[in-house]
mmCIF file of C-alpha atoms in Angstrom:
data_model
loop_
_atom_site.group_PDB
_atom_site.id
_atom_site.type_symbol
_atom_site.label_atom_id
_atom_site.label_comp_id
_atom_site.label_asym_id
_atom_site.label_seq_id
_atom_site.Cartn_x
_atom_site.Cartn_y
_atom_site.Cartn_z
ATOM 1 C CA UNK A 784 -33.045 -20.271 -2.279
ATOM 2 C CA UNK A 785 -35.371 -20.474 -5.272
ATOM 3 C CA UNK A 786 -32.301 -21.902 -7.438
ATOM 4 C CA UNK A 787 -31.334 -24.762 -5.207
ATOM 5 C CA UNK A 788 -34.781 -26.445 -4.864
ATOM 6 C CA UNK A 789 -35.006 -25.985 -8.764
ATOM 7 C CA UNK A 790 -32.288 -27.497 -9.088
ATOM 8 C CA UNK A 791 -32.985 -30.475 -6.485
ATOM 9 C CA UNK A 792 -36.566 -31.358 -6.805
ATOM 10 C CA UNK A 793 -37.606 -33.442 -9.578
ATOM 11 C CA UNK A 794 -40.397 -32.220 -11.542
ATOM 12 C CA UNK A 795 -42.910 -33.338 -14.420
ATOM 13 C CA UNK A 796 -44.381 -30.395 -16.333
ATOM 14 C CA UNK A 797 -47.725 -31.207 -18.249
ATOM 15 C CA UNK A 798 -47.965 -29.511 -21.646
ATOM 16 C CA UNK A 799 -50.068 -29.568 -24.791
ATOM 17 C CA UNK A 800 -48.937 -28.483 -28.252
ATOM 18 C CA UNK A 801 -50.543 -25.135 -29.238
ATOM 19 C CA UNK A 802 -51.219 -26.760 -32.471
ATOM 20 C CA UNK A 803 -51.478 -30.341 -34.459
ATOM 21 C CA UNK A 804 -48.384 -28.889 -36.216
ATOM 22 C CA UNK A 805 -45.634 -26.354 -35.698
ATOM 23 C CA UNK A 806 -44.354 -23.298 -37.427
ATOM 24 C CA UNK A 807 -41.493 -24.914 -39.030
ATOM 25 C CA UNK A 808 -43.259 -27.193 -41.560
ATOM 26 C CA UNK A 809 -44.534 -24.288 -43.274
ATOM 27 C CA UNK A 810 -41.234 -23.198 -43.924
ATOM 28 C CA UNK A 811 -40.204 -27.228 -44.468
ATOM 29 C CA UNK A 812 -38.845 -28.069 -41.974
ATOM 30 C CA UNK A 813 -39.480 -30.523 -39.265
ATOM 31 C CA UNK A 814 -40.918 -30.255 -35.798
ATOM 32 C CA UNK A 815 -39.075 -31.378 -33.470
ATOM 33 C CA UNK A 816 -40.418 -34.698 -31.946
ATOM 34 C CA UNK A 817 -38.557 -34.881 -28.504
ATOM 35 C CA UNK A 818 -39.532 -32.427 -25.589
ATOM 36 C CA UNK A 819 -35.979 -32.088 -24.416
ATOM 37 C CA UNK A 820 -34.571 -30.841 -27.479
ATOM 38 C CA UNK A 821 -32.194 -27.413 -26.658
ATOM 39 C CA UNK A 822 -32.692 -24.052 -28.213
ATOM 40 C CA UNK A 823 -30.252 -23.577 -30.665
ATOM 41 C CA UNK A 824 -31.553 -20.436 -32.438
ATOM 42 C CA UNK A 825 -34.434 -17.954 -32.136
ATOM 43 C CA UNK A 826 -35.893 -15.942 -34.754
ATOM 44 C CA UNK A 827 -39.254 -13.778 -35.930
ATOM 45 C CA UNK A 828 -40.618 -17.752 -36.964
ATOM 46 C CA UNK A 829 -40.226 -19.240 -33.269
ATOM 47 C CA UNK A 830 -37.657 -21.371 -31.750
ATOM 48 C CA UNK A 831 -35.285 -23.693 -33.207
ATOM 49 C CA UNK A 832 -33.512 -26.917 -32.206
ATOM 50 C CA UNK A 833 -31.147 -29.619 -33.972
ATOM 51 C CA UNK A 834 -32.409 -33.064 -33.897
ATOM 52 C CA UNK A 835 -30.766 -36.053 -35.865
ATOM 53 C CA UNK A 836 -28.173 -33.516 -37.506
ATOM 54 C CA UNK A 837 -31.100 -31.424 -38.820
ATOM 55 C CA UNK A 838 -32.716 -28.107 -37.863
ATOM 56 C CA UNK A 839 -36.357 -28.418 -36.341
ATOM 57 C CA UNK A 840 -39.044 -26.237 -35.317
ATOM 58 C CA UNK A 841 -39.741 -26.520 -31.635
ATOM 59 C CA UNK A 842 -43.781 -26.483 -31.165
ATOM 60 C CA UNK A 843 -45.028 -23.768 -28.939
ATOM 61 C CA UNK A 844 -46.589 -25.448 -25.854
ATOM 62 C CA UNK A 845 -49.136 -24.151 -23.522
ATOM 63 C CA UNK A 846 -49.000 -24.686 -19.131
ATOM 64 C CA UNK A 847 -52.194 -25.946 -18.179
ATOM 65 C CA UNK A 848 -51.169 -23.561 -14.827
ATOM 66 C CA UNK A 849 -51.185 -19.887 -15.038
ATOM 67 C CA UNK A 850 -47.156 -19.842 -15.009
ATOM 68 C CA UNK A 851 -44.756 -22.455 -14.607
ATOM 69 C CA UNK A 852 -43.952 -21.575 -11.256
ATOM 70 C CA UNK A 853 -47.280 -22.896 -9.696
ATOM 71 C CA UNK A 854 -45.508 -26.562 -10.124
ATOM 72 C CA UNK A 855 -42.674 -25.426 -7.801
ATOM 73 C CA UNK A 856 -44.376 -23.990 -5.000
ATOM 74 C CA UNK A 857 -43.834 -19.968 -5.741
ATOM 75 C CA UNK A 858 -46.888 -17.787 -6.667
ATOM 76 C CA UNK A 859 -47.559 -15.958 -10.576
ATOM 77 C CA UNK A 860 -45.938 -12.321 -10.282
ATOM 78 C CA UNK A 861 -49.374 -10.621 -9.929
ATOM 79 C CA UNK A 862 -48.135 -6.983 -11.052
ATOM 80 C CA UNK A 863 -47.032 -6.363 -14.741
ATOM 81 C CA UNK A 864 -44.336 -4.360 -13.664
ATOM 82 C CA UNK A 865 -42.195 -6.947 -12.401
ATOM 83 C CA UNK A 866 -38.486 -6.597 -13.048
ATOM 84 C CA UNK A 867 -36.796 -9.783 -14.077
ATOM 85 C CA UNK A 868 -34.523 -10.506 -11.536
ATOM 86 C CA UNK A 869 -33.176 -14.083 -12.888
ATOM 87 C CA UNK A 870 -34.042 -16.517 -15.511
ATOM 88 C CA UNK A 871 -33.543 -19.982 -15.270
ATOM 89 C CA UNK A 872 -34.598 -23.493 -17.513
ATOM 90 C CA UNK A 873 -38.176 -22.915 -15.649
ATOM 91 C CA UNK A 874 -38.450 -19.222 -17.089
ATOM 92 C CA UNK A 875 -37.973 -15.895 -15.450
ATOM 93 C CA UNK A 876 -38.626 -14.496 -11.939
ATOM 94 C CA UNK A 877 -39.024 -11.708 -10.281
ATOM 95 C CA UNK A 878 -39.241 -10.182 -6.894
ATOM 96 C CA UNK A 879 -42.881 -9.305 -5.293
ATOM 97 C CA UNK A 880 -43.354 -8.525 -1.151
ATOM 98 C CA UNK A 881 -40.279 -9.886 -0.836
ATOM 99 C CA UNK A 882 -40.692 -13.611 -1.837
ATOM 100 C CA UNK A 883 -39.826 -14.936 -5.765
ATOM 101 C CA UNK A 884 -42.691 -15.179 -8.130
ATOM 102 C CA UNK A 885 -42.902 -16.438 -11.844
ATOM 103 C CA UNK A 886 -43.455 -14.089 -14.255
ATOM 104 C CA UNK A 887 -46.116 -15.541 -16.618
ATOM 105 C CA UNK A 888 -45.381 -15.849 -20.180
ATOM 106 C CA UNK A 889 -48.046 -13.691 -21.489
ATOM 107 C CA UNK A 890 -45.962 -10.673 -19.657
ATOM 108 C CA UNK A 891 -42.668 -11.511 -20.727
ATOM 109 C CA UNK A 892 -44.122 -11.188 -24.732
ATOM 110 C CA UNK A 893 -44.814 -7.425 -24.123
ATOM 111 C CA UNK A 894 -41.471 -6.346 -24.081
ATOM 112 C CA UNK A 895 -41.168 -4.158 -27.097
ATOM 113 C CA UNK A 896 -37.265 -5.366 -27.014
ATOM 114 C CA UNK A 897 -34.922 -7.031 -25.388
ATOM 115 C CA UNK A 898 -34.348 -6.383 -21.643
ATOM 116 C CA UNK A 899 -36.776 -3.912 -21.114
ATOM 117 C CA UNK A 900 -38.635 -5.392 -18.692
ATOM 118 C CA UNK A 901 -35.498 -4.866 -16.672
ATOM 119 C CA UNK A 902 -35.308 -1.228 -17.459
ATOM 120 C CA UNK A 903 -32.838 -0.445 -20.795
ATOM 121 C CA UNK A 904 -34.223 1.069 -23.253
ATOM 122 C CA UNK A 905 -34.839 0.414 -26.684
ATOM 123 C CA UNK A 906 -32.221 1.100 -29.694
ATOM 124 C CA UNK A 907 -33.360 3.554 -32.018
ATOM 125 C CA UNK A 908 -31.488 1.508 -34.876
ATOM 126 C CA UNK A 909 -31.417 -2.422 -35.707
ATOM 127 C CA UNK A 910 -27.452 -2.772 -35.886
ATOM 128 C CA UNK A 911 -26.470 -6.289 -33.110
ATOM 129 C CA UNK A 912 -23.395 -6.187 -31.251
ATOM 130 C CA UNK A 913 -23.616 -8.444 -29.240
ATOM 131 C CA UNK A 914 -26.091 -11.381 -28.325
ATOM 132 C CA UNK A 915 -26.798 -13.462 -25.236
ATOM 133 C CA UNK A 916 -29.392 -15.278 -23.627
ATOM 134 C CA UNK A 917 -31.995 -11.912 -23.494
ATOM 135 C CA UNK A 918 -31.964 -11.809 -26.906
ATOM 136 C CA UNK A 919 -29.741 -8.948 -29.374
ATOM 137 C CA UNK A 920 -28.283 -6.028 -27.723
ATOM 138 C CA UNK A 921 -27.344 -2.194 -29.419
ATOM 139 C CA UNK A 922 -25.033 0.476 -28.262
ATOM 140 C CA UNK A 923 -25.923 3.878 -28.725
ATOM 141 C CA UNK A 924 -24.942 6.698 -26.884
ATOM 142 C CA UNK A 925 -22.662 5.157 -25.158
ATOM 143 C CA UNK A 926 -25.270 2.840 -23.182
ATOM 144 C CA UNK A 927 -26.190 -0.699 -24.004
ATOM 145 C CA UNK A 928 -30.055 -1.011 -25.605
ATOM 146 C CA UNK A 929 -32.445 -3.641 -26.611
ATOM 147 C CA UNK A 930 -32.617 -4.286 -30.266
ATOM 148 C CA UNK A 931 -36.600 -3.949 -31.356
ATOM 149 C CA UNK A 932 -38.559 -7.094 -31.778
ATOM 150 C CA UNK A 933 -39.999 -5.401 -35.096
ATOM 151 C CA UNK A 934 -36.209 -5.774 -36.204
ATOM 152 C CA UNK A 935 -35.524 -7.815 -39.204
ATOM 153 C CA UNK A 936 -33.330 -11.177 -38.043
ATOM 154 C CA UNK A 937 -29.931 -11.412 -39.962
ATOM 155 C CA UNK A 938 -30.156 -15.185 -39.924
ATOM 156 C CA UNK A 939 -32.444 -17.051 -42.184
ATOM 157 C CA UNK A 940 -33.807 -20.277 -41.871
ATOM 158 C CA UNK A 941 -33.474 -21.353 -45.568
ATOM 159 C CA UNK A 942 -29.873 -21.276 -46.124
ATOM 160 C CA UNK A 943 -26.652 -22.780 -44.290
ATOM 161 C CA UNK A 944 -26.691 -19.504 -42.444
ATOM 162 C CA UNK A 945 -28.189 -21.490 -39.770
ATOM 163 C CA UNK A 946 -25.364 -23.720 -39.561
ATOM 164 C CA UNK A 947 -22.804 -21.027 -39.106
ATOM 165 C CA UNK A 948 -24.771 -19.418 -36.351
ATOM 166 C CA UNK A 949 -24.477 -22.601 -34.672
ATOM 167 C CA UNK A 950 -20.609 -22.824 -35.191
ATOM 168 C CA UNK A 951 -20.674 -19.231 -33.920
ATOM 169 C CA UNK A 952 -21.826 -20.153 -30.558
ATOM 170 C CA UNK A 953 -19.013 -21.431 -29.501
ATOM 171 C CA UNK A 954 -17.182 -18.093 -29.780
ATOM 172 C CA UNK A 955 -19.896 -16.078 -27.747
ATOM 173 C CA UNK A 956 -18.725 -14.885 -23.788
ATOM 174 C CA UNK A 957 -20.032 -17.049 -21.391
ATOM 175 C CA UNK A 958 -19.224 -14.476 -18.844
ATOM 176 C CA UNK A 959 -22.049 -12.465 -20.507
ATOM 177 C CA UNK A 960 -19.107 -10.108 -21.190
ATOM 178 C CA UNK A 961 -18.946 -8.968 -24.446
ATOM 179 C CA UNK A 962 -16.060 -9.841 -27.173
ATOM 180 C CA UNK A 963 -15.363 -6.985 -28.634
ATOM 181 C CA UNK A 964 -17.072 -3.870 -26.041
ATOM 182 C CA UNK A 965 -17.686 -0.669 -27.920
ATOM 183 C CA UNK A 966 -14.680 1.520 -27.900
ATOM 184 C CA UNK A 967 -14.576 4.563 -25.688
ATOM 185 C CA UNK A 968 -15.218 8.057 -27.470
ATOM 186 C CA UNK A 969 -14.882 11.308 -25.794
ATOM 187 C CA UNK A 970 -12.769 9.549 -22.806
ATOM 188 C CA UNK A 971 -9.760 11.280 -21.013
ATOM 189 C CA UNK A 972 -6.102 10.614 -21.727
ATOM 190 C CA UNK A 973 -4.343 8.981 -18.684
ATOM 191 C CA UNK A 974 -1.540 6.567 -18.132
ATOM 192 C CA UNK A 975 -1.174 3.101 -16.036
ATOM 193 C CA UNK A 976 2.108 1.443 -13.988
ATOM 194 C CA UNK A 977 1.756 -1.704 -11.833
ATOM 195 C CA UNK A 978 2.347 -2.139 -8.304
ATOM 196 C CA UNK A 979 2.002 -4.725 -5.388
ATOM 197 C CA UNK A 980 3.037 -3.523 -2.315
ATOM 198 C CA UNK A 981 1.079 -6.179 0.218
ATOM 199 C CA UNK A 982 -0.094 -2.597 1.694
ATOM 200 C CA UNK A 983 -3.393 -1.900 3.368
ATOM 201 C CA UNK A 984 -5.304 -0.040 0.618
ATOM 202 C CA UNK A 985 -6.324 3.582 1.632
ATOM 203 C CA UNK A 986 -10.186 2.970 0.871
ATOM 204 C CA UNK A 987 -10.471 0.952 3.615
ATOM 205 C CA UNK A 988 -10.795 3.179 6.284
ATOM 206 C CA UNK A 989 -14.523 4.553 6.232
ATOM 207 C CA UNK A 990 -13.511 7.982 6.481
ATOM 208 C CA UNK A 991 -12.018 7.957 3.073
ATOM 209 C CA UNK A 992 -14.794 6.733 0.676
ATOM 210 C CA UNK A 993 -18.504 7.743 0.089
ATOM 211 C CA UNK A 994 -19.753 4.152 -0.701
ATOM 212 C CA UNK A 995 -21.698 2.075 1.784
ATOM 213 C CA UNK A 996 -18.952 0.007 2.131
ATOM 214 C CA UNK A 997 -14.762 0.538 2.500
ATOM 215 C CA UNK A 998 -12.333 -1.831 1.277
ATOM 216 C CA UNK A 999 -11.719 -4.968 3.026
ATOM 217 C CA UNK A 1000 -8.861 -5.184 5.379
ATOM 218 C CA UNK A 1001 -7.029 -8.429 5.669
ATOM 219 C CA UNK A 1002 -4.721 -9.945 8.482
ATOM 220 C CA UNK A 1003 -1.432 -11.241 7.581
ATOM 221 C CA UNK A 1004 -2.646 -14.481 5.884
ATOM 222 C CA UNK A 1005 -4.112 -12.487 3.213
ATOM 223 C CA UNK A 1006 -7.169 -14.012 3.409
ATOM 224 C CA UNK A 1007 -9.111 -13.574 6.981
ATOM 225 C CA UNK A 1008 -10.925 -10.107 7.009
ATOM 226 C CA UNK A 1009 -10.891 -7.888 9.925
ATOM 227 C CA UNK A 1010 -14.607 -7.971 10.901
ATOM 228 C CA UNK A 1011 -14.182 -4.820 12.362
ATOM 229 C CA UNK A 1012 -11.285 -2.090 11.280
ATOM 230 C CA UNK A 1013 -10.411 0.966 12.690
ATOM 231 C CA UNK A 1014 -7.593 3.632 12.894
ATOM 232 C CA UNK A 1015 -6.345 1.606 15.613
ATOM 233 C CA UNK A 1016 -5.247 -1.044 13.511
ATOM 234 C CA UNK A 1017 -3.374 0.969 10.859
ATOM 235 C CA UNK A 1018 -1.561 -0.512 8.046
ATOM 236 C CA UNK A 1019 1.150 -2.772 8.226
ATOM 237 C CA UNK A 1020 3.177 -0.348 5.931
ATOM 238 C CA UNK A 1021 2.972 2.162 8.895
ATOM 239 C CA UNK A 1022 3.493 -0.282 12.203
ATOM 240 C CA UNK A 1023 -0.289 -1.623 11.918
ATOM 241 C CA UNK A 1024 -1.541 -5.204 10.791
ATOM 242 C CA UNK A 1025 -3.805 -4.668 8.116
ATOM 243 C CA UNK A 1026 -2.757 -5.948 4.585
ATOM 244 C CA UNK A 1027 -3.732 -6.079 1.038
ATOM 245 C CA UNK A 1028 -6.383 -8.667 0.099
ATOM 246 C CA UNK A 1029 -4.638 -11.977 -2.069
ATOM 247 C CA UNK A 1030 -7.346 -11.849 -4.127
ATOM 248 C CA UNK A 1031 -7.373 -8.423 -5.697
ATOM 249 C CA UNK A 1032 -5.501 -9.699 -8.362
ATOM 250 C CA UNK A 1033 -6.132 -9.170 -12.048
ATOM 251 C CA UNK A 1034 -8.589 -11.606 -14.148
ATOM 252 C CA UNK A 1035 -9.065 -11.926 -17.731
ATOM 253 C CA UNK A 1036 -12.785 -12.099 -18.873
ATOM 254 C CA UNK A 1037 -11.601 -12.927 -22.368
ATOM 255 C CA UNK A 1038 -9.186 -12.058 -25.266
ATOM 256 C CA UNK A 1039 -10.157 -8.383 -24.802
ATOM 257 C CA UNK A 1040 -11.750 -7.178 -21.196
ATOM 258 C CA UNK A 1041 -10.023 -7.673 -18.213
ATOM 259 C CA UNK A 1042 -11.054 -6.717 -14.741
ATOM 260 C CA UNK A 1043 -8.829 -5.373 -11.951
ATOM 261 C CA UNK A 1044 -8.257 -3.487 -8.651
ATOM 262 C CA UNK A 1045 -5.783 -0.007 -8.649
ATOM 263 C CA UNK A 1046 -4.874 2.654 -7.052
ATOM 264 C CA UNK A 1047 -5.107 6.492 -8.670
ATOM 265 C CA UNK A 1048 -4.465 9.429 -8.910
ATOM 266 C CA UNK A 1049 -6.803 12.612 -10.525
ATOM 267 C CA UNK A 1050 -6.556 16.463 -11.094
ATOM 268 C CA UNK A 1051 -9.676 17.272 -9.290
ATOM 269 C CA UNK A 1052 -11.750 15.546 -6.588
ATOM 270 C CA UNK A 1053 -10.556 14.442 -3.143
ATOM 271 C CA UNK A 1054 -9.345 10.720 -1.861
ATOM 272 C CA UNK A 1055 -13.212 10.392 -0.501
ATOM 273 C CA UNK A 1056 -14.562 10.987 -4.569
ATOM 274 C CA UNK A 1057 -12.542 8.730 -6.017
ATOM 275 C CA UNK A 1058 -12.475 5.557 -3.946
ATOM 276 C CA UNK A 1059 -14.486 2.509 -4.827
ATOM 277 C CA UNK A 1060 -15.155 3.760 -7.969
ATOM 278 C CA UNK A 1061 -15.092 2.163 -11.591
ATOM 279 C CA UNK A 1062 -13.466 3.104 -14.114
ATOM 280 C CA UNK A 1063 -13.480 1.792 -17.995
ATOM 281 C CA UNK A 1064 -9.621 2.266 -19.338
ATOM 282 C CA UNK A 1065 -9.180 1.612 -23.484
ATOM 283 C CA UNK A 1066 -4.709 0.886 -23.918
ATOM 284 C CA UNK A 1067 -3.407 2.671 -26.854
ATOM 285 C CA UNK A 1068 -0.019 1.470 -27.103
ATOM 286 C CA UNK A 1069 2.204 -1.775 -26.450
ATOM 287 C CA UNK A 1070 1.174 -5.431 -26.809
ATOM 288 C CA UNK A 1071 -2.474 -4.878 -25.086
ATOM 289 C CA UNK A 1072 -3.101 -1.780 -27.624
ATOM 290 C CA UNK A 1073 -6.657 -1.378 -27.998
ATOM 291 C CA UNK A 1074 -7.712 -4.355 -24.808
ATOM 292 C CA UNK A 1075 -9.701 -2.743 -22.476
ATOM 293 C CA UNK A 1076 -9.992 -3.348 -18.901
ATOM 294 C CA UNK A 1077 -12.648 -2.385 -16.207
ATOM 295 C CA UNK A 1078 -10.773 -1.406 -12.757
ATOM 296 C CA UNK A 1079 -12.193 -0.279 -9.217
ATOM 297 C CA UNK A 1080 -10.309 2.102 -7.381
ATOM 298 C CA UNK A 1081 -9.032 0.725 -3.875
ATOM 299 C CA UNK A 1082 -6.460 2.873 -3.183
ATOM 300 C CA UNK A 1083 -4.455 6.721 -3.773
ATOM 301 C CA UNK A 1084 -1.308 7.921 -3.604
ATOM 302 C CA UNK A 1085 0.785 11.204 -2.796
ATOM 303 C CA UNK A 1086 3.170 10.001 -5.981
ATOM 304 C CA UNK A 1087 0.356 9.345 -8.759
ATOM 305 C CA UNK A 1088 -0.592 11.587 -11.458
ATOM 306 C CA UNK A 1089 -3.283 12.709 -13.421
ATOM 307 C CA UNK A 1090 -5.471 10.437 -14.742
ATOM 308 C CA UNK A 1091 -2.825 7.855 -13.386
ATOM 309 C CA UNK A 1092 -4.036 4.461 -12.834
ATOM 310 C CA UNK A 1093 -1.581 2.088 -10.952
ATOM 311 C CA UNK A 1094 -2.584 -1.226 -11.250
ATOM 312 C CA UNK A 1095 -2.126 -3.922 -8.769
ATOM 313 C CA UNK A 1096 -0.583 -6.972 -9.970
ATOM 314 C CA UNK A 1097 1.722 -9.591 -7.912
ATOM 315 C CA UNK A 1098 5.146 -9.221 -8.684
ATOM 316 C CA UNK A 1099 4.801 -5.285 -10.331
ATOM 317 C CA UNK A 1100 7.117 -3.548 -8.085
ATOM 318 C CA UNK A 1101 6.300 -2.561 -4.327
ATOM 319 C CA UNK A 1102 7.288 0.886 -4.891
ATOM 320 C CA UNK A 1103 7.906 3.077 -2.308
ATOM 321 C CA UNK A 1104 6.342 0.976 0.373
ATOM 322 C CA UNK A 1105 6.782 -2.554 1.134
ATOM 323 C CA UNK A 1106 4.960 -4.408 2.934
ATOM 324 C CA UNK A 1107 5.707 -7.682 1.609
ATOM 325 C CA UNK A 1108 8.898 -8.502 3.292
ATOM 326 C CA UNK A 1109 6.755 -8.583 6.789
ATOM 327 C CA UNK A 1110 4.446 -10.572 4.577
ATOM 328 C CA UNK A 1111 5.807 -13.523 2.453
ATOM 329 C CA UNK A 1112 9.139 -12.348 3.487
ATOM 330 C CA UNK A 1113 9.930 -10.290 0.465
ATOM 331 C CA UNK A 1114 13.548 -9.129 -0.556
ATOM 332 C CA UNK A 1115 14.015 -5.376 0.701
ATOM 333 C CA UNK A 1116 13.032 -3.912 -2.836
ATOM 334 C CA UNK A 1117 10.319 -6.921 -3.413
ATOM 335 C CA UNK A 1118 10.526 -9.430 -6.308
ATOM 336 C CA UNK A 1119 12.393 -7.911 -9.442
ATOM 337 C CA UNK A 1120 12.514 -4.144 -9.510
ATOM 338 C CA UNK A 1121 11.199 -2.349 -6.417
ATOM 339 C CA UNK A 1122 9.500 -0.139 -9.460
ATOM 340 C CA UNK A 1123 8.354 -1.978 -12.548
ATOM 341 C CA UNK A 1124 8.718 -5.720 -10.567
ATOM 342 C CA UNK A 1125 9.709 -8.925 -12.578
ATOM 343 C CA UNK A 1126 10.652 -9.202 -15.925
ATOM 344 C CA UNK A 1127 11.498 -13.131 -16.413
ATOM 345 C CA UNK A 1128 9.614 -16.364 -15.477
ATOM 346 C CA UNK A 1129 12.726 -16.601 -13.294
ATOM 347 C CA UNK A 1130 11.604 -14.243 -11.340
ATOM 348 C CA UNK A 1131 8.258 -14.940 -11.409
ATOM 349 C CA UNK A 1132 8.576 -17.904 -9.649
ATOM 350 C CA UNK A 1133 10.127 -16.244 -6.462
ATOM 351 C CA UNK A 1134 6.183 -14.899 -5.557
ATOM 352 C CA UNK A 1135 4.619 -16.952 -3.024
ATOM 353 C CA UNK A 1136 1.987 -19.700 -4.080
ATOM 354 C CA UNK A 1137 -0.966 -16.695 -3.014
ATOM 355 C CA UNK A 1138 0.466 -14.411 -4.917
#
């Protein structure tokens, strides 16, 4: 892959400054006199980098090759409507006739804001929530947009601003998740329960979903996939062998997202609408009130509501089936109540080291 021999071939790019001087000096500050100084900071001015404790002004440098990628064996993205498909130290590629190809710098500086060269649109408005490595982002109408390049920075140059934007960093998602996601408007009322039944999940028979793909089936270990499932093999809640992946377990992307597996129930629609779905849930009550969490839909059930969303989660009650005693050898109603599961680290650690 393009990333690997990036990453293991030693290069030495040749550059020239653009100019005796750099931006900064105008402004007084420094240039920065090492080439491996890091972007800390970009702005209207150019890019900015700490060096001995101070802020510097990182000289724009010219390739003497058409685009960096030349120097590691892939060709210049020849059409200007190149998506960005990754972005790396090197710069940002793209996809043409199938094989990777740099995307020269000169095209990458016509993007009227940030990501549209891989297709969001541009916000109407200048108001940031949320910044990564693409630049600053808008929400507005309830989709994510690319703040304008003609939009006035918030951060000056002049003041200790700088040094608080530094601080800052620290606190930004590396997931590329943001902190604090916009809250849902105009969303459905609904209400969520946790389960872990070991079960085979009912999307992962073909017949039941419209996506390309079903949910996995797993053998007893929890962690070998059946290559090939069929009726024949059947759940091991109803005589069969197929279980519940280990894995689809909850994870916490930070203080507020979290992302998760569940099964549901709705008011309209059929078993084959709703599974493999994703769905964006806001909690309005209890500890978690106002945490959001991001769920696919794996499985249904005759005994879920509307707008019900059960989520899985080891040790939150096997419910009406339980297929964990054949398992991990489960007590008959499971670990802690057979509905609602443990409530004390006590019982937490009767779960199995998978689990």
């Amino acid at each position: 892959m393009k990333l690997y021999f990036t990453a293991c071939i030693a290069l030495v790019a040749i550059i020239s400054k653009a100019d005796d001087d750099c931006f900064s000096t105008r402004l007084g500050y420094p240039c920065c006199g090492s080439s491996n100084v890091s972007v800390e900071s970009t702005d209207n001015d150019g890019q900015w980098g700490i060096e001995n404790g101070n802020w510097c002004g990182i000289p724009s440098v010219v390739e003497n090759d058409s685009c960096f990628s030349i120097k590691l064996g892939y060709p210049c993205c020849s059409s200007n409507n190149v998506s960005v498909v990754s972005s790396d130290n090197d710069g940002q590629w793209g996809i043409e006739n199938d094989n990777w190809c740099g995307i020269p710098s000169s095209e990458k500086n016509k993007s009227e804001c940030t990501g549209q060269n891989k297709g969001f649109s541009c916000c109407n408005s200048c108001e940031v929530h949320y910044t990564d490595n693409d630049g600053l982002w808008g929400f507005e109408n309830n989709q994510w947009c690319g703040i304008k390049n003609t939009c006035k920075q918030t951060t000056t140059k002049k003041t200790s601003t700088k040094t608080t934007t530094t601080t800052s960093k620290s606190q930004e998602p590396t997931s590329g998740v943001p902190l604090n996601p916009p809250k849902i408007n105009g969303g459905q009322a609904g209400s969520t329960t946790c389960y872990w039944d070991c079960c085979l999940a009912s999307c992962s028979w073909s017949e039941n979903t419209n996506a390309k793909h079903p949910v996995n089936a797993y053998q007893k270990d929890g962690r070998t996939i059946f290559n090939k499932f069929d009726w024949t093999i059947g759940s091991a809640c109803s005589g069969g062998s197929g279980y519940m992946c280990s894995n689809n377990q909850p994870w916490a992307i930070n203080d507020n997202v979290a992302y998760g597996f569940v099964a549901a129930g709705f008011s309209s629609g059929s078993q084959k609408d709703w599974c493999c779905t994703c769905q964006r849930l806001q909690f309005t009550s209890g500890p978690i009130n106002g945490k959001q969490m991001v769920v696919q839909i794996t499985n249904t059930g005759g005994d879920l509501r509307n707008n019900h969303f059960d989520i899985q989660m080891p040790g939150g009650g096997v419910g009406f089936f339980n297929g964990c005693s054949s398992q991990f050898g489960a007590p008959n109603d499971g670990w802690g109540d057979r509905y609602g599961g443990v409530k004390s680290a006590a019982d937490c650690s009767q779960l199995p080291t998978e689990l």
